[in-house]
mmCIF file of C-alpha atoms and ligand atoms in Angstrom:
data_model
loop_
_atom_site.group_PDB
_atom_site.id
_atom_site.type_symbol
_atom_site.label_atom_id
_atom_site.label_comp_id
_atom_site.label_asym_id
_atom_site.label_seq_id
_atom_site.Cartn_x
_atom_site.Cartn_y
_atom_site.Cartn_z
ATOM 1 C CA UNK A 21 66.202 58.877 129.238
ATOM 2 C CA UNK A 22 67.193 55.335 130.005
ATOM 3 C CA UNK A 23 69.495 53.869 132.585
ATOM 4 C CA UNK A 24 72.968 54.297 130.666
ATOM 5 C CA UNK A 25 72.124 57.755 129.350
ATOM 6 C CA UNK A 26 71.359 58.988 132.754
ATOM 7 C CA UNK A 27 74.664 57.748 133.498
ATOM 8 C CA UNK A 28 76.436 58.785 130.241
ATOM 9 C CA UNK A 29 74.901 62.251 130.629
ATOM 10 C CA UNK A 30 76.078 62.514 134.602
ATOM 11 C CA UNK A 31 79.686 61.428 133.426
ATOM 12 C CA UNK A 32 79.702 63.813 130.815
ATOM 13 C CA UNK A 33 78.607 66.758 133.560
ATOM 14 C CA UNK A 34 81.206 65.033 135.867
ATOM 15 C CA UNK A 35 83.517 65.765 133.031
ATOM 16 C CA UNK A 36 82.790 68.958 132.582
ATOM 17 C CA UNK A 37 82.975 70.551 136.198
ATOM 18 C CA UNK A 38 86.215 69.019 136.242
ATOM 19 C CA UNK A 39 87.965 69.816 133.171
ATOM 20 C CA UNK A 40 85.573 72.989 132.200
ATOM 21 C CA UNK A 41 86.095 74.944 135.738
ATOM 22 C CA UNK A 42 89.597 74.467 136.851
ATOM 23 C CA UNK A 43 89.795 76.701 138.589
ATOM 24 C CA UNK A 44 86.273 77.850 138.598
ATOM 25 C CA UNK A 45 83.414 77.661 141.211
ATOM 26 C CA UNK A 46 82.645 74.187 141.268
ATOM 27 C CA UNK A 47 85.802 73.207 142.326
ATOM 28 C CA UNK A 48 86.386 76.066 144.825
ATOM 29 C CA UNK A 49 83.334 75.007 146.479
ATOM 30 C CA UNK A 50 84.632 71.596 146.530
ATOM 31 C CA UNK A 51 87.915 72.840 148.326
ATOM 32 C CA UNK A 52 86.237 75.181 150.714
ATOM 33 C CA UNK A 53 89.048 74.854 153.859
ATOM 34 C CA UNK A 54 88.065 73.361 156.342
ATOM 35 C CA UNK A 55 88.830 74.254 160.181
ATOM 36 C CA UNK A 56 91.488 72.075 161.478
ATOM 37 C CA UNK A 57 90.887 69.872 164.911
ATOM 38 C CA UNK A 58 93.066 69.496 167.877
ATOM 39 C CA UNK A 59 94.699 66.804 166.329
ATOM 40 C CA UNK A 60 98.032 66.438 168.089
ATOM 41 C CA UNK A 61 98.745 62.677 169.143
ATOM 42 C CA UNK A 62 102.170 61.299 170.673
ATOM 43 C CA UNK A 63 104.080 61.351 168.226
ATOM 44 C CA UNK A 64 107.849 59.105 168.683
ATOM 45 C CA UNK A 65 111.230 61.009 168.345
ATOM 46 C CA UNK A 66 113.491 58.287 165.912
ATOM 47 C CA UNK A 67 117.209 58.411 166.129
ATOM 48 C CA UNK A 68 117.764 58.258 162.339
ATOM 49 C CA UNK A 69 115.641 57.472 159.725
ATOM 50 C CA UNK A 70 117.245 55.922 156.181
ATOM 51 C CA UNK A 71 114.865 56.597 153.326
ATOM 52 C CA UNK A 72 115.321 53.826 150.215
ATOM 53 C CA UNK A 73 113.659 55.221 146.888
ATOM 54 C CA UNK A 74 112.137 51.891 146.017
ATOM 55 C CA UNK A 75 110.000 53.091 142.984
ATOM 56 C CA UNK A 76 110.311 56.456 141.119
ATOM 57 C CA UNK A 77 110.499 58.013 137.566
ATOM 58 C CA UNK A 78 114.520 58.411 137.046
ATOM 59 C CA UNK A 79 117.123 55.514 137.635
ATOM 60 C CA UNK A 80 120.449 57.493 137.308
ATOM 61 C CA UNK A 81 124.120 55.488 137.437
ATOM 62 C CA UNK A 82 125.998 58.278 137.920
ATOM 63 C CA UNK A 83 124.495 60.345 140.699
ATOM 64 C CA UNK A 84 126.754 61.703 142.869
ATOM 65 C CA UNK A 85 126.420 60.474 146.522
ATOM 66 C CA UNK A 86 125.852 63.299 149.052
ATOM 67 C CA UNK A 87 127.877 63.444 152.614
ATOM 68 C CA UNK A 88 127.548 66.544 154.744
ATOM 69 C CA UNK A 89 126.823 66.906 158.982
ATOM 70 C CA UNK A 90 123.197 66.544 158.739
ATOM 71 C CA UNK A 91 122.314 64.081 155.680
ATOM 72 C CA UNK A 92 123.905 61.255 153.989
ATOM 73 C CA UNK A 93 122.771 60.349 150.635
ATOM 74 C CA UNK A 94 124.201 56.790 149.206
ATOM 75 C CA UNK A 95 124.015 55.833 145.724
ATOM 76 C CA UNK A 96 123.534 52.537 144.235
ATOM 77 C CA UNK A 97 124.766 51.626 140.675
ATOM 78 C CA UNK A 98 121.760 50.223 138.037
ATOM 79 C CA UNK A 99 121.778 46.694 139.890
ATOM 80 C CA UNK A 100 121.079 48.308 143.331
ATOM 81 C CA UNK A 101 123.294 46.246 145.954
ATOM 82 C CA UNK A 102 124.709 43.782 142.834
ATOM 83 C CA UNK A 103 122.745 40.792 143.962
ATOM 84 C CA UNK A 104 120.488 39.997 141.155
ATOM 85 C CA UNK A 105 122.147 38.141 137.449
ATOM 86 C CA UNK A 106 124.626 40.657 134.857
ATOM 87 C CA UNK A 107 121.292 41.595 133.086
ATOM 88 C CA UNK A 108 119.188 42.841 136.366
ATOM 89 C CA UNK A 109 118.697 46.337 136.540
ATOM 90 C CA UNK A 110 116.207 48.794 138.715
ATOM 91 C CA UNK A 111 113.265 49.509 137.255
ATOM 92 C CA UNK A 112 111.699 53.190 137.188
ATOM 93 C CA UNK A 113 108.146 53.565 135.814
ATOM 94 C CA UNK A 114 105.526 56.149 136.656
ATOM 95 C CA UNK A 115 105.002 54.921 140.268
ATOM 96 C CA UNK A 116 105.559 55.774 143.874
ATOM 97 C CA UNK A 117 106.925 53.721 146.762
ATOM 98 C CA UNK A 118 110.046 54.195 149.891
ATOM 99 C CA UNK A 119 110.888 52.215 152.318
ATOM 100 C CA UNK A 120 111.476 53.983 155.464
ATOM 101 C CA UNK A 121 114.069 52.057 158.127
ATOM 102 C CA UNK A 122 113.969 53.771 161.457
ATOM 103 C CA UNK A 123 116.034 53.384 164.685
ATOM 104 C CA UNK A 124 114.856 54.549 168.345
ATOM 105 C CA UNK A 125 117.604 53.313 170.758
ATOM 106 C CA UNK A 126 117.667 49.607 170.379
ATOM 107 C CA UNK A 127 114.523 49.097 167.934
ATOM 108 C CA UNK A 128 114.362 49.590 164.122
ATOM 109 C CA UNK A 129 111.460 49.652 162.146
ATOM 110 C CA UNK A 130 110.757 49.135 158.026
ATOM 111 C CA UNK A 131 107.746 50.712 156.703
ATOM 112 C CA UNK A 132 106.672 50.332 152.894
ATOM 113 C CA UNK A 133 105.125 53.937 151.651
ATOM 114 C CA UNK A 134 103.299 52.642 148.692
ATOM 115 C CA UNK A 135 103.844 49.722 146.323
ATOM 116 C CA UNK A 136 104.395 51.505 142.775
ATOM 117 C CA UNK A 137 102.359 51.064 139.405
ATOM 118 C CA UNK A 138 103.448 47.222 138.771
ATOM 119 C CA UNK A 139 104.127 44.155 140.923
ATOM 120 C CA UNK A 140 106.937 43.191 138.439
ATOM 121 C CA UNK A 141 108.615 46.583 139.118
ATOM 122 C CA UNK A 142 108.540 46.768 142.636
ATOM 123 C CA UNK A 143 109.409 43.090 143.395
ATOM 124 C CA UNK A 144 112.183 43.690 141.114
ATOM 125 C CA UNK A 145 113.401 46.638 142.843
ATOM 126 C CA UNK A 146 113.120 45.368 146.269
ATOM 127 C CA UNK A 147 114.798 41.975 145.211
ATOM 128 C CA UNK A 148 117.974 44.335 144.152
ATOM 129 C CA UNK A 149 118.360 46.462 147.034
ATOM 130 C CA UNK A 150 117.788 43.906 149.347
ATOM 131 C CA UNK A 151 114.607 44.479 150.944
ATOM 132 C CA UNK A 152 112.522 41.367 151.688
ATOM 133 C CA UNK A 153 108.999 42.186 152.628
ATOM 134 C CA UNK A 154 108.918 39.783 154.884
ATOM 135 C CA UNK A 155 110.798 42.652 157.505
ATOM 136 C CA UNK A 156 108.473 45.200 156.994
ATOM 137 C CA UNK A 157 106.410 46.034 160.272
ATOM 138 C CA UNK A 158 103.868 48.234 158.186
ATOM 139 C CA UNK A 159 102.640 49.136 154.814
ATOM 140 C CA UNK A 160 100.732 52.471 153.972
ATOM 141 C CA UNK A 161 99.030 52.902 151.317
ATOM 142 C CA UNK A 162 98.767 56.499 150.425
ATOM 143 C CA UNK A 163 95.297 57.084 148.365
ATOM 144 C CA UNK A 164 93.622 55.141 145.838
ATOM 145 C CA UNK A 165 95.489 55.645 142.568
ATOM 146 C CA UNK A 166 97.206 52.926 140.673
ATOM 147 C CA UNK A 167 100.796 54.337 140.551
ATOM 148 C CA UNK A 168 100.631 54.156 144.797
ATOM 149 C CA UNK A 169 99.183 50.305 144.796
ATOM 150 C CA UNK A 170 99.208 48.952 141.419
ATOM 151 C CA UNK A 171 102.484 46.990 142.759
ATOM 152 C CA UNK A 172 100.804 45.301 145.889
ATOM 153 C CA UNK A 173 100.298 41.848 144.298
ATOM 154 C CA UNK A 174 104.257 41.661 144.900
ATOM 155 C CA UNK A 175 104.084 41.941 148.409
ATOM 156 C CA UNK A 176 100.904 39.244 148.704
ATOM 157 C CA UNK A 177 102.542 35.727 147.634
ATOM 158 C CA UNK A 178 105.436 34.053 147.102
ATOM 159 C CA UNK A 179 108.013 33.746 149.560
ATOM 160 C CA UNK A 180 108.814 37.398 149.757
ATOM 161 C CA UNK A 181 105.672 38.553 151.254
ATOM 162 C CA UNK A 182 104.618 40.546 153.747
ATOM 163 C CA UNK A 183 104.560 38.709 156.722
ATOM 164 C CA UNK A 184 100.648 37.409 158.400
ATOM 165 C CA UNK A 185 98.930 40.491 160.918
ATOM 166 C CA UNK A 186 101.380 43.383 159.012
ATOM 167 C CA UNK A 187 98.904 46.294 159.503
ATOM 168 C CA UNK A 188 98.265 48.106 156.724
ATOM 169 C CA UNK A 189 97.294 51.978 157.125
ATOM 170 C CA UNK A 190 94.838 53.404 154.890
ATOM 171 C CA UNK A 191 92.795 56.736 155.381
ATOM 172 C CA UNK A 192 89.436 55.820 155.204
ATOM 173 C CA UNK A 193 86.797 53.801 152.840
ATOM 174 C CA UNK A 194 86.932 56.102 150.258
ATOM 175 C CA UNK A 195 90.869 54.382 149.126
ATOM 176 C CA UNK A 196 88.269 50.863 148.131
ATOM 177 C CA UNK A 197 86.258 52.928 145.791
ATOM 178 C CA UNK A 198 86.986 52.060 142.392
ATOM 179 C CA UNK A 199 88.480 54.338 139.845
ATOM 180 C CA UNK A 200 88.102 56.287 136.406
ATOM 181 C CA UNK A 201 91.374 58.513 135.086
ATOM 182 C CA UNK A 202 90.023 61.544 133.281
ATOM 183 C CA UNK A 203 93.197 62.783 131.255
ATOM 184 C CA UNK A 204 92.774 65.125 128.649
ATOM 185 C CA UNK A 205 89.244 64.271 128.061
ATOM 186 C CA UNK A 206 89.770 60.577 128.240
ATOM 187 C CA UNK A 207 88.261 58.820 130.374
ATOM 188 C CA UNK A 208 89.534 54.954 131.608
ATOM 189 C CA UNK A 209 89.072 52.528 134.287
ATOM 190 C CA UNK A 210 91.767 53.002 136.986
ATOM 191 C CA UNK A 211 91.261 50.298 138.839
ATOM 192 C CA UNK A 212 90.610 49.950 142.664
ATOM 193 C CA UNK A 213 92.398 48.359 146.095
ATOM 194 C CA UNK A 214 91.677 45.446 146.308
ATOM 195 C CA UNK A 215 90.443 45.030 150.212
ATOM 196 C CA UNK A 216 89.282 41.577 150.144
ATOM 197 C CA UNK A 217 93.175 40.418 148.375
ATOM 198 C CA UNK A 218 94.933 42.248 151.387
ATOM 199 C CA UNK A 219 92.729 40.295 154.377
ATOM 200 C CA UNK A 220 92.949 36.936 151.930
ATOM 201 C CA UNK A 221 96.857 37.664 152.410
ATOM 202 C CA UNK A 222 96.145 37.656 156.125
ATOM 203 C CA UNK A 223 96.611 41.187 156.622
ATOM 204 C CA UNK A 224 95.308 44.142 158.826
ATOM 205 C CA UNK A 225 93.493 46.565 157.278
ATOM 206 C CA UNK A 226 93.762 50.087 159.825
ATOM 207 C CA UNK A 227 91.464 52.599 158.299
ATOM 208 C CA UNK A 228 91.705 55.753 159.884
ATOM 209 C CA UNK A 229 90.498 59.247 158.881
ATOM 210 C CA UNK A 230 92.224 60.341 162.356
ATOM 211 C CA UNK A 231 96.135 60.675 162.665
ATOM 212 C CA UNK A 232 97.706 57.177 163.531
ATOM 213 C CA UNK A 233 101.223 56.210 164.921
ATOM 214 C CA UNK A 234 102.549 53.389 162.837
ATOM 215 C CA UNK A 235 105.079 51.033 163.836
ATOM 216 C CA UNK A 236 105.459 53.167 167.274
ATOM 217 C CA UNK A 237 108.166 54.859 165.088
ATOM 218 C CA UNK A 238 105.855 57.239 162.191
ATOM 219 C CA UNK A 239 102.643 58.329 162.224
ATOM 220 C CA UNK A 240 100.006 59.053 159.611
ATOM 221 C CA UNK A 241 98.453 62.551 159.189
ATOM 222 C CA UNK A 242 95.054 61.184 158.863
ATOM 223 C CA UNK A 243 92.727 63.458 156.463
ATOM 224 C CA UNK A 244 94.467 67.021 155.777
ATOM 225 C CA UNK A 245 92.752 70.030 155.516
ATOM 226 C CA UNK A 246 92.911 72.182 153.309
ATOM 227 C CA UNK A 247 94.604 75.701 155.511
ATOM 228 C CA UNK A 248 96.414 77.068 152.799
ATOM 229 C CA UNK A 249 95.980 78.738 149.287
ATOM 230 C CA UNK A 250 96.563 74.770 147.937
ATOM 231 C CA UNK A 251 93.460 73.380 146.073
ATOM 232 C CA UNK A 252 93.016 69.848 145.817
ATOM 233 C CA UNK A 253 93.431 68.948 142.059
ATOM 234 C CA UNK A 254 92.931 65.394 140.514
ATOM 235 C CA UNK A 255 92.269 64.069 137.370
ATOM 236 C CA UNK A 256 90.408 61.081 138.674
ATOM 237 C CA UNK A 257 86.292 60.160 139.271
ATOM 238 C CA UNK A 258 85.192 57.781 142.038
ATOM 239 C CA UNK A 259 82.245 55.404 141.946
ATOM 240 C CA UNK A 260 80.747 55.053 145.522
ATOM 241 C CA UNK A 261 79.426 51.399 146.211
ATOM 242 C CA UNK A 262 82.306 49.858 143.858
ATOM 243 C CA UNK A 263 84.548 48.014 146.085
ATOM 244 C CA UNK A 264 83.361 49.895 149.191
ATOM 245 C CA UNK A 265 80.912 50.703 151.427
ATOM 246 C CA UNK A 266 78.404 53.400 151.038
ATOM 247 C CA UNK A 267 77.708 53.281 154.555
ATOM 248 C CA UNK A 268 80.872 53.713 155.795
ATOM 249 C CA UNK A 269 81.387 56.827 152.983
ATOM 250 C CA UNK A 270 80.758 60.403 154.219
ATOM 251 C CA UNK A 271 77.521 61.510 153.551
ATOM 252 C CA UNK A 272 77.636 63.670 150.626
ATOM 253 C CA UNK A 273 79.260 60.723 148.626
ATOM 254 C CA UNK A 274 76.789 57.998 149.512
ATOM 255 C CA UNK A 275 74.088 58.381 147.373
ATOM 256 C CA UNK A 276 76.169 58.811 144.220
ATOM 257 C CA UNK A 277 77.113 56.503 141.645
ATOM 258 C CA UNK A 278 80.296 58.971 140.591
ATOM 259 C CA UNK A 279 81.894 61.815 141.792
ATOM 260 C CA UNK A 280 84.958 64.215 140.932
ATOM 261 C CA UNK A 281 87.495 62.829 143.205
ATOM 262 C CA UNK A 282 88.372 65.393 146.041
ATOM 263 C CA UNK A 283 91.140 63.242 147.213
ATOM 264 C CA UNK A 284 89.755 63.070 151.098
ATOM 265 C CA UNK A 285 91.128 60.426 151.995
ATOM 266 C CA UNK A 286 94.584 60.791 151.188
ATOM 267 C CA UNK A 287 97.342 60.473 153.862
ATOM 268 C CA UNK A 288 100.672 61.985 154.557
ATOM 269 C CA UNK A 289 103.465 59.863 156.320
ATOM 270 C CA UNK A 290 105.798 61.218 158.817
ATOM 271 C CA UNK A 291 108.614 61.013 161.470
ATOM 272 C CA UNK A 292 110.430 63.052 164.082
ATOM 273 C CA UNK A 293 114.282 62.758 163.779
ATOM 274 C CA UNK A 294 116.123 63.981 166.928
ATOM 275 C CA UNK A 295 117.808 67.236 166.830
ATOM 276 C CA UNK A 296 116.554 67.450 162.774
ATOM 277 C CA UNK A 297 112.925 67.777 163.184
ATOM 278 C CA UNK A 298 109.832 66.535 160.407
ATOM 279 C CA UNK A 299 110.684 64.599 157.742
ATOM 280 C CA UNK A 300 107.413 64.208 155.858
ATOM 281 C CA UNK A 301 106.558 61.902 153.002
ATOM 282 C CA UNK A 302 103.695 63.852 151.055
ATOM 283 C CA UNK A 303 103.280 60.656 148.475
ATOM 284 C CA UNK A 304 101.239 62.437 145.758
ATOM 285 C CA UNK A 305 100.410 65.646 147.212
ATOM 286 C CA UNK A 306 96.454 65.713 145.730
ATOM 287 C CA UNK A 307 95.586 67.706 148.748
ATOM 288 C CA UNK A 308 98.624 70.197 148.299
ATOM 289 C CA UNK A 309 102.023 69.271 149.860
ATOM 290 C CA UNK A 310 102.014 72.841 152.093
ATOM 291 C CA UNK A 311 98.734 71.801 153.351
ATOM 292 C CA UNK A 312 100.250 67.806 154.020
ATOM 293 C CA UNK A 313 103.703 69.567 156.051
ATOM 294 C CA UNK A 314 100.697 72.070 157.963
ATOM 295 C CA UNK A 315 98.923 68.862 158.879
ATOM 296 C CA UNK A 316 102.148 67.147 159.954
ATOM 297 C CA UNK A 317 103.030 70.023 162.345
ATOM 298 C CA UNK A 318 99.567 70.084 163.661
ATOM 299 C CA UNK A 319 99.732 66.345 164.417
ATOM 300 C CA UNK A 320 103.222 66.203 165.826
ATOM 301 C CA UNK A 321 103.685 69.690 167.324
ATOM 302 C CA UNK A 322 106.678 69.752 165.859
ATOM 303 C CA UNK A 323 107.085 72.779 163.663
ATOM 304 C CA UNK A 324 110.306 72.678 161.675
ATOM 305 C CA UNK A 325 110.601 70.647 158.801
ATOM 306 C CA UNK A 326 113.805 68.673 158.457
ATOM 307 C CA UNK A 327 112.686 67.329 154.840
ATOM 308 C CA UNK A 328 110.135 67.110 152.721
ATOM 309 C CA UNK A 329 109.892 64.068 150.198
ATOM 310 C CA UNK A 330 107.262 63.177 147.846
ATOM 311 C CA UNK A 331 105.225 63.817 144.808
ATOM 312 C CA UNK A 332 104.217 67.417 144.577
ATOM 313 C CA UNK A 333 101.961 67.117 142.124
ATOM 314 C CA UNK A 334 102.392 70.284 140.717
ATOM 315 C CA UNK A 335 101.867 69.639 137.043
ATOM 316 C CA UNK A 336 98.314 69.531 135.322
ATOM 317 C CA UNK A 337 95.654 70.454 136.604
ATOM 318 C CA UNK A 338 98.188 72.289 138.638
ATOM 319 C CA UNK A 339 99.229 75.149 136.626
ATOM 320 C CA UNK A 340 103.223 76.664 136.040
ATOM 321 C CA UNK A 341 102.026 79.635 138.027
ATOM 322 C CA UNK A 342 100.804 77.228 141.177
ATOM 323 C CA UNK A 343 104.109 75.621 141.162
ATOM 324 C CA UNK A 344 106.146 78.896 141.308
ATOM 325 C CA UNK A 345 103.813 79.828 143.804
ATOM 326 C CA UNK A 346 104.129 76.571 146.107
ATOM 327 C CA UNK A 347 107.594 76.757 145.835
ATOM 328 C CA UNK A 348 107.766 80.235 147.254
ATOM 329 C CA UNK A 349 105.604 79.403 150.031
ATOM 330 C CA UNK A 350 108.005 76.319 150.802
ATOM 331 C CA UNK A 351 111.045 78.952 151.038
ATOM 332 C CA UNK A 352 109.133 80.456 154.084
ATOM 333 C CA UNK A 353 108.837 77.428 155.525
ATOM 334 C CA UNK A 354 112.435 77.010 155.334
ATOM 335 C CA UNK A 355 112.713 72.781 155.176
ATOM 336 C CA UNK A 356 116.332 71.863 155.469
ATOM 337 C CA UNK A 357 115.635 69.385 152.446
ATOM 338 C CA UNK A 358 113.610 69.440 149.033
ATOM 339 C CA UNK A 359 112.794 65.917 147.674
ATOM 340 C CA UNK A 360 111.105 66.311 144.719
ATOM 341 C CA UNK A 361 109.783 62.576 143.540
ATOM 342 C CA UNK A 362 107.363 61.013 140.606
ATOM 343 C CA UNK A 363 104.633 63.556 139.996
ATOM 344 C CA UNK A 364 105.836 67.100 141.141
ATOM 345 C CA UNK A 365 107.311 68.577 137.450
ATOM 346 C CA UNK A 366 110.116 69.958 136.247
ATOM 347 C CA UNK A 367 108.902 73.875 136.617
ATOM 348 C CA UNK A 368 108.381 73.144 140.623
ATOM 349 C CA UNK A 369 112.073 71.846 140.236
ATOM 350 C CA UNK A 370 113.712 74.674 138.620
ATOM 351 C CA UNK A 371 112.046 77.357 140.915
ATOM 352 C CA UNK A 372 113.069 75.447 144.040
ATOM 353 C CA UNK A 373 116.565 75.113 142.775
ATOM 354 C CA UNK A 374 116.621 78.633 142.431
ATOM 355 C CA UNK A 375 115.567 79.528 145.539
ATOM 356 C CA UNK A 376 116.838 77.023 147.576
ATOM 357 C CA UNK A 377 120.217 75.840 146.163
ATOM 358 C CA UNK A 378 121.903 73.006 148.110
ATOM 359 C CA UNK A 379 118.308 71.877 149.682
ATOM 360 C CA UNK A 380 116.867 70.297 146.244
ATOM 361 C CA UNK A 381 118.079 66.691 146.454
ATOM 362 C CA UNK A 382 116.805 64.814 143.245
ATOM 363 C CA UNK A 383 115.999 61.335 144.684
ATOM 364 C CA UNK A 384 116.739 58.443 141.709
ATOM 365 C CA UNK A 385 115.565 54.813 142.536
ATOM 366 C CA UNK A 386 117.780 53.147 144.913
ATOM 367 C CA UNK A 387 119.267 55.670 146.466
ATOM 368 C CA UNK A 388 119.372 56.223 150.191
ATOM 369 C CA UNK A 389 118.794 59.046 152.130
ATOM 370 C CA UNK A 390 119.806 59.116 155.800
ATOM 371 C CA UNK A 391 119.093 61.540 158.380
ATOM 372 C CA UNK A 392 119.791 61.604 161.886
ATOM 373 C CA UNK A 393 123.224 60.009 164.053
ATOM 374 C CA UNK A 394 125.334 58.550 161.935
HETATM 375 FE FE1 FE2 B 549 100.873 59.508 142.217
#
């Protein structure tokens, strides 16, 4: 068999486990929870905390604005804050980013959650609602798919950039490893962060499997475990050695030249909002967003969940019965606030509607959400 068969043929069994046993064996074994550390680091308490939906699937002119004790939502027309030409308008595509704007007594932060699918879309956004990267204290960078840092050229060059030393807060060397999609049994490159651009931009790269405070206002949940029923689910394949170390890979991954893509290294955002609680930014949810607002509690100590915002991801390879499911279990929990953003489907939607009216707060690019003082 030469070379490329091997290779072909390993792809093709790749394929298989992951398309073929959802949710079979292979993948349960792959998912096998783990036991949770003593994780719990100090963890900040922010006075308020304003949310902007920089990059997301729906731009909506008309949404209503939202004003009650506890949570303000602003709207912003299609040119965000009217600064860019008559013909500007936000951009949504089929990417993920927020910029989170904190306040502890006298000190605000900005932290960028993700850059979206395309530099052209998330420059543009940012440009309309005002937000130079050149503010930003941090930039986190969820996991290693496109639609999370396909936009970071944006935030490189030019005179809007992020300024020299911003740390940027990855979850391990896994997030370097280049990418395949595998979406209904095709298979494409998916491209890869590009490490060597970000410390060419003068950057900080902070990779951490371990929970990190960012911008002494959030903290990262480092690697979540999987505690609940969740299983990670991900239509993507990663090729050790491409982009990133094997050495600095976890053992089982090293000697491999692709894998199914478990996802390990993906990373929650959070922050603790006086007299509110969490509110947790589960980006894409691979690893299951009730297992990303366990890991958040764990971490912070903090156990009641003021909102949670993010992609659920619970559309394929996620089935309709997982979603109703997940949003049962997030009715126990009880969160204040519902986010659903970019990935999570319109069946999690409806069932979390149903069962917890006034909490679902659909998100639209540009709009605001604030919690905490006025
Ligand atoms: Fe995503």
């Amino acid at each position: 068999m030469s070379g490329s068969t091997t290779r072909n043929h390993l792809i093709d069994r790749r394929r298989r486990e992951l398309l073929g046993a959802l949710p079979g064996l292979a993948l349960l074994a792959l998912n096998a929870r783990a036991a949770a550390p003593d994780a719990t680091i100090d963890v900040p308490t922010v006075d308020r905390l304003t949310l902007h939906i920089v990059v997301d699937a729906q731009t909506f002119a008309f949404a209503e604005p939202i004003r009650r004790p506890d949570l303000v939502v602003e709207r912003v027309g299609p040119r965000g804050n009217d600064t860019g030409p008559p013909d500007s308008t936000l951009t949504a595509e089929f990417g993920f980013s927020i910029l989170a704007e904190s306040r502890r007594g006298d000190a605000t932060r900005r932290v960028l959650v993700d850059a979206g699918y395309t530099p052209a879309a998330l420059a543009n956004n940012l440009s309309l609602l005002g937000l130079d990267p050149a503010t930003f204290d941090a930039l986190v960078v969820s996991h290693g798919h496109y639609d999370h840092f396909g936009g970071l050229p944006a935030l490189l060059s030019g005179a809007r950039r992020l300024r020299p030393d911003t740390p940027v807060y990855v979850g391990g060397e896994e997030i370097f490893c280049a990418r395949d999609t595998l979406v209904r049994s095709v298979q494409l490159p998916f491209g890869r962060v590009d490490r060597e651009a970000l410390l060419r931009a003068g950057l900080r790269v902070e990779s951490s499997t371990e929970p990190a405070s960012i911008a002494d206002h959030a903290f990262s949940t480092g690697r979540i475990p999987l505690v609940t029923s969740e299983r990670t689910v991900n239509p993507t394949l990663m090729r050790p050695g491409v982009g990133c170390d094997r050495a600095h890979l976890d053992p089982d991954k090293r000697q491999l030249t692709i894998v199914a893509d478990d996802l390990r290294h993906e990373i929650a955002t959070a922050w603790v909002v006086r007299n509110r609680g969490l509110v947790i930014s589960s980006s894409c949810s691979h690893r299951g967003v009730l297992n990303a607002i366990r890991r958040a509690q764990e971490v912070s100590g903090v156990q009641h969940v003021h909102a949670i915002i993010g992609g659920f991801h619970l559309v394929w390879p996620r089935t309709g019965a997982e979603a109703v499911e997940t949003a049962a279990a997030l009715e126990r929990i009880a969160p204040d606030y519902v986010i659903p953003m970019h990935c999570t489907g319109e069946p999690f939607i409806a069932e979390a509607q149903r069962r917890l009216p006034q909490r679902v707060i659909r998100p639209y690019v540009g709009s605001r959400f604030v919690f905490g003082a006025a």
